[in-house]
mmCIF file of C-alpha atoms in Angstrom:
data_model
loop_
_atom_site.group_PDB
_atom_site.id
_atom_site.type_symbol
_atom_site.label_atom_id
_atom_site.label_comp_id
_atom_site.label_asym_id
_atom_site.label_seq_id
_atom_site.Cartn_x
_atom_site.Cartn_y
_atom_site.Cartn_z
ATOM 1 C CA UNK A 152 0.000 0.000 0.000
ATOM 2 C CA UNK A 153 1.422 3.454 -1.123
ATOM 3 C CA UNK A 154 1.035 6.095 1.928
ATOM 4 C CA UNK A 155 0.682 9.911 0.323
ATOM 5 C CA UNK A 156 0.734 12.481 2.516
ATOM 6 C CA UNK A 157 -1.737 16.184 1.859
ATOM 7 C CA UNK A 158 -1.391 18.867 3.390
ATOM 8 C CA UNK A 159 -4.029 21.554 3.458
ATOM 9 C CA UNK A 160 -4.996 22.885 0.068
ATOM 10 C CA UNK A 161 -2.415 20.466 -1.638
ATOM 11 C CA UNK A 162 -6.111 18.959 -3.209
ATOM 12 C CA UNK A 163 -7.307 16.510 -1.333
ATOM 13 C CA UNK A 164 -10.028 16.444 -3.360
ATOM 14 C CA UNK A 165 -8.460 15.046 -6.310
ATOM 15 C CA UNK A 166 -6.553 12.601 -4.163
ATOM 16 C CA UNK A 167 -9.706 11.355 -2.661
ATOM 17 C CA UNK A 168 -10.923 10.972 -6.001
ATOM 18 C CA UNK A 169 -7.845 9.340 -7.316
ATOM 19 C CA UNK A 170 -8.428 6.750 -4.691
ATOM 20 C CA UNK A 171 -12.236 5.963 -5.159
ATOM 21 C CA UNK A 172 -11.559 5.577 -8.692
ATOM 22 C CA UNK A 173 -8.488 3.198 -8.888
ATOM 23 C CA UNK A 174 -9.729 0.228 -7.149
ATOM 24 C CA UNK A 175 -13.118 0.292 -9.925
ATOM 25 C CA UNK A 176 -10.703 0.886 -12.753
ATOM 26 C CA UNK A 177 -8.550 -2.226 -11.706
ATOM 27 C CA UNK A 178 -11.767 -4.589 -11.094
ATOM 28 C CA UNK A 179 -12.887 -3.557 -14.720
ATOM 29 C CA UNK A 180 -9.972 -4.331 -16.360
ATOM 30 C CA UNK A 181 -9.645 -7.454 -14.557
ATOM 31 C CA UNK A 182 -13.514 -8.684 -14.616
ATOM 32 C CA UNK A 183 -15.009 -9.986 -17.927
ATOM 33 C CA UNK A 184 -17.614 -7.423 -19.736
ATOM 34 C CA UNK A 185 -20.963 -8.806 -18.636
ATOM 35 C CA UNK A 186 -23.341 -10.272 -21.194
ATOM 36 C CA UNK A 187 -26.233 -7.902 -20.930
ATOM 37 C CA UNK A 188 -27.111 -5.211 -19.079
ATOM 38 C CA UNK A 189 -28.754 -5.821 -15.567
ATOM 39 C CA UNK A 190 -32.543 -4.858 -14.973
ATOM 40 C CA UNK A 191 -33.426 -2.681 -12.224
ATOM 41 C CA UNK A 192 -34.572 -4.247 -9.387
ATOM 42 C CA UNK A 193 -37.704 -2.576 -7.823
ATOM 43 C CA UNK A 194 -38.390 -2.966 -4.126
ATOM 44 C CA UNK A 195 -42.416 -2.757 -3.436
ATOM 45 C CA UNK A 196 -42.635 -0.663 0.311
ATOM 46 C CA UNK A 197 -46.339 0.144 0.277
ATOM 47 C CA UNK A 198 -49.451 -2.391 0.100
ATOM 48 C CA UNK A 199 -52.844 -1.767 -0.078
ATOM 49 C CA UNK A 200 -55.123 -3.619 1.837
ATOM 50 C CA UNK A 201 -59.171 -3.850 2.895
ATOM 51 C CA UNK A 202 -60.629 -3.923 6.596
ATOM 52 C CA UNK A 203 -62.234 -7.012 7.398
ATOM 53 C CA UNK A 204 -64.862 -3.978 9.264
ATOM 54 C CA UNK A 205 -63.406 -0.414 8.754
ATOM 55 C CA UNK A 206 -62.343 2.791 10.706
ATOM 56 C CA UNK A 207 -65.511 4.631 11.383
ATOM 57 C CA UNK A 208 -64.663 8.480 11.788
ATOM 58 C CA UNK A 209 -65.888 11.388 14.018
ATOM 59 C CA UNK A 210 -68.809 12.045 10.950
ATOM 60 C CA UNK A 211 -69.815 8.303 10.840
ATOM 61 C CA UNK A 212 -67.765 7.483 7.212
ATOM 62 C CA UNK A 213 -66.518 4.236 6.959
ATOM 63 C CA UNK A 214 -62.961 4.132 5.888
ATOM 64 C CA UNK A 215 -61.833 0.426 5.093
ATOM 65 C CA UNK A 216 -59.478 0.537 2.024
ATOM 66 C CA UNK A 217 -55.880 1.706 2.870
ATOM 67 C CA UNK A 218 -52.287 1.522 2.780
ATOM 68 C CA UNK A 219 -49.482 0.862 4.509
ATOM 69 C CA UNK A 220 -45.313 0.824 3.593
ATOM 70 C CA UNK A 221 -42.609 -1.419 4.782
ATOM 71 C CA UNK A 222 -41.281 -0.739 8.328
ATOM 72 C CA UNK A 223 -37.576 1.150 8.958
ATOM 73 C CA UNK A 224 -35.498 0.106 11.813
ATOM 74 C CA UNK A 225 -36.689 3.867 13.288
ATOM 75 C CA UNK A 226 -40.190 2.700 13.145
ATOM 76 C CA UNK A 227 -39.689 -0.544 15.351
ATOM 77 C CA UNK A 228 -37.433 1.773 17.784
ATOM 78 C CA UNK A 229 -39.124 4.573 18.046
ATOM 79 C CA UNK A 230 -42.401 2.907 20.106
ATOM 80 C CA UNK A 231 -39.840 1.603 22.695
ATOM 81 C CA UNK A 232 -38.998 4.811 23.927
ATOM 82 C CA UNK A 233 -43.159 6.336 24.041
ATOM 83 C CA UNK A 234 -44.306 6.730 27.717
ATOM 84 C CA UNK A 235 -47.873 5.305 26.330
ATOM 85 C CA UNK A 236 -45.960 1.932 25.426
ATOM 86 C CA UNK A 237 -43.665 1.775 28.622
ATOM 87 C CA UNK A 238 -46.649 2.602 30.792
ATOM 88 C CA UNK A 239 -48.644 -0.969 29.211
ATOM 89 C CA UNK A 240 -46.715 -2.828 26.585
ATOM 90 C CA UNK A 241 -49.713 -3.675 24.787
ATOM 91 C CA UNK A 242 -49.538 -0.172 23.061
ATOM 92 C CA UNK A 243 -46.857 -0.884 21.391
ATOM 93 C CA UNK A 244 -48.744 -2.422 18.403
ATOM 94 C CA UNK A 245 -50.909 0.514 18.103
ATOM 95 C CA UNK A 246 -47.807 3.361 17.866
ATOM 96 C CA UNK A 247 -46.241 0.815 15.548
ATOM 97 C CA UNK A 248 -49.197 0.652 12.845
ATOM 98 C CA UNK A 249 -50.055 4.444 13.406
ATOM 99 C CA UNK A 250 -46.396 4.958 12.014
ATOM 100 C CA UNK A 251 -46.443 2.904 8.551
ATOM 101 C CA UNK A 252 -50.627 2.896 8.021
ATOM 102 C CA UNK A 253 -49.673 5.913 4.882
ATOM 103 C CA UNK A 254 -53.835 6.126 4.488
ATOM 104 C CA UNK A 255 -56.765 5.175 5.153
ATOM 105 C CA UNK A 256 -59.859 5.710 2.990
ATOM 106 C CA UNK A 257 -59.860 9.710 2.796
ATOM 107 C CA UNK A 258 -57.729 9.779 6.107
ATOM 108 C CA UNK A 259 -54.413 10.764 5.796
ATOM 109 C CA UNK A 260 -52.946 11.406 8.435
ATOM 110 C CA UNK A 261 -52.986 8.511 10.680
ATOM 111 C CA UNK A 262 -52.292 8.517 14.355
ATOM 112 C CA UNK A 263 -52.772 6.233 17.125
ATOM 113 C CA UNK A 264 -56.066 7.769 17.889
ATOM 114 C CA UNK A 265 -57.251 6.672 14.578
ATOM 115 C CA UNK A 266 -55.746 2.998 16.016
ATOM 116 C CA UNK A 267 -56.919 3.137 19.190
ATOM 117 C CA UNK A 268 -60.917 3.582 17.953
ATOM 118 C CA UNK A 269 -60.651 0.633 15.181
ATOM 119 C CA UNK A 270 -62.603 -2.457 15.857
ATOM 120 C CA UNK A 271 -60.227 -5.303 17.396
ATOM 121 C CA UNK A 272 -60.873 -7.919 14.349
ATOM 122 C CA UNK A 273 -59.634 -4.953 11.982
ATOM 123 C CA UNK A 274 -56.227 -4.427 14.600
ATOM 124 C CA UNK A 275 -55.518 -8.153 14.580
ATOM 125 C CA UNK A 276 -55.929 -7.583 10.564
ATOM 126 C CA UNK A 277 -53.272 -5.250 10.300
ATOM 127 C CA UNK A 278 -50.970 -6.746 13.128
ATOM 128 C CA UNK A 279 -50.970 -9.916 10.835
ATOM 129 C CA UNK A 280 -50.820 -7.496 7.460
ATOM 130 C CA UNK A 281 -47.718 -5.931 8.967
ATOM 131 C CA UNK A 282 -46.248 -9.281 10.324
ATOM 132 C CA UNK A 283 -46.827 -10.573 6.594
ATOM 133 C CA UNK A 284 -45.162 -7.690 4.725
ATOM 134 C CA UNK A 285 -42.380 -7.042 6.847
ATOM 135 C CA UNK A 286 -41.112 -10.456 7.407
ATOM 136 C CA UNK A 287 -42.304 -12.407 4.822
ATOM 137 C CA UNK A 288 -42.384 -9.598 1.791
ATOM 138 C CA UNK A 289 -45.799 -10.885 0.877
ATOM 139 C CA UNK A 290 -49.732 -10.766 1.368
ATOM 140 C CA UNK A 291 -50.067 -13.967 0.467
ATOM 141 C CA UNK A 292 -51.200 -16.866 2.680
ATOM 142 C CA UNK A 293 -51.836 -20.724 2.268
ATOM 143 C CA UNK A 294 -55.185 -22.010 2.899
ATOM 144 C CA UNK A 295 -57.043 -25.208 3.187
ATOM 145 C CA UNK A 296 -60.668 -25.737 2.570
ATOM 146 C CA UNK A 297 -62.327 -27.396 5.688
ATOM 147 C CA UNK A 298 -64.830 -29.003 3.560
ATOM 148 C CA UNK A 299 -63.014 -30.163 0.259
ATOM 149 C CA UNK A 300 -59.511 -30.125 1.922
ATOM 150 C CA UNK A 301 -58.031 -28.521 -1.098
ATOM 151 C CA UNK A 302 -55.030 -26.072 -0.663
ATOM 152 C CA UNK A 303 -54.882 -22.764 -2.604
ATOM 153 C CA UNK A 304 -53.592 -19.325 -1.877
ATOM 154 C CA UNK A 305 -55.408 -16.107 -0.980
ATOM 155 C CA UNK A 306 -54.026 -12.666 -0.978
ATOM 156 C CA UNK A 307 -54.907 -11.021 2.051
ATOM 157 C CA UNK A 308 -54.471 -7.323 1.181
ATOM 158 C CA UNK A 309 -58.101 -6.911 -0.211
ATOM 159 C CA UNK A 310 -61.155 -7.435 -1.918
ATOM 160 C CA UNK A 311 -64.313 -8.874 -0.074
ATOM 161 C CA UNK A 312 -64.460 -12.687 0.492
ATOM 162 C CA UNK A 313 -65.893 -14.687 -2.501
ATOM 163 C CA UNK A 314 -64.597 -11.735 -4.792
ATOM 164 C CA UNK A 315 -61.411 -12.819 -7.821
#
């Protein structure tokens, strides 16, 4: 390894970029060209999904079609540190889906009021949406018909039952 040494206004800019440059330079000439060029991978962060029941507001609208993105490492730590969540754990799931829940119906801006007044089969909807997308990267689920016995899949983030 070469040592250089800069001293102020000697351009460490250029040496910097001298640097970041060389080591690319060297892999090209060393790798083979690839074949074709490589497609952009896309990364989906939001789903849509349907309440089983739906967020009634303040004016009696039902809201049950919405939205929500992938989790950040922020979102999962932030709750944690919420005097709501410390004083009864069993908050935490409602700060945590008020934080990636982007809309719902006309409702925008979603906080853990809007959470707190949804029916408990819609909460345990979205706990299991948000288990789904986060770990899995799907809303997908397998399924087996209790009278035929036959396996198919479902996709959980919408549409009413008995609905393609």
């Amino acid at each position: 390894m070469r040592r250089r040494t800069v001293t102020p206004g000697s351009g460490l800019e250029e040496v910097l970029d001298s640097l970041a440059t060389a080591p690319a330079a060297r892999e090209e000439a060393s790798a083979p060209a690839p074949a074709r060029p490589r497609e952009r991978e896309t990364l989906q962060t939001e789903f849509a999904f349907e309440l089983p029941r739906g967020y009634v507001d303040d004016e009696g609208h039902v809201h049950r079609s919405g939205t929500m993105r992938l989790a950040t490492a922020r979102d999962e730590l932030r709750p944690q540190i919420d005097l709501r969540v410390k004083e009864n754990p069993a908050y935490l799931s409602v700060v945590l889906l008020s934080q990636v829940i982007t809309q719902l119906g006309t409702v925008t801006d979603v906080h853990a009021g809007i959470v707190e007044r949804m029916y408990a089969t819609d909460v345990a909807f979205l706990q299991d949406f948000y288990r789904r997308i986060n770990s899995e990267g799907h809303t997908h689920a397998a399924v087996t018909c209790p009278l035929c016995h036959g396996s198919f899949e479902v996709d959980l983030s919408g549409g009413r039952l008995g609905e393609s």
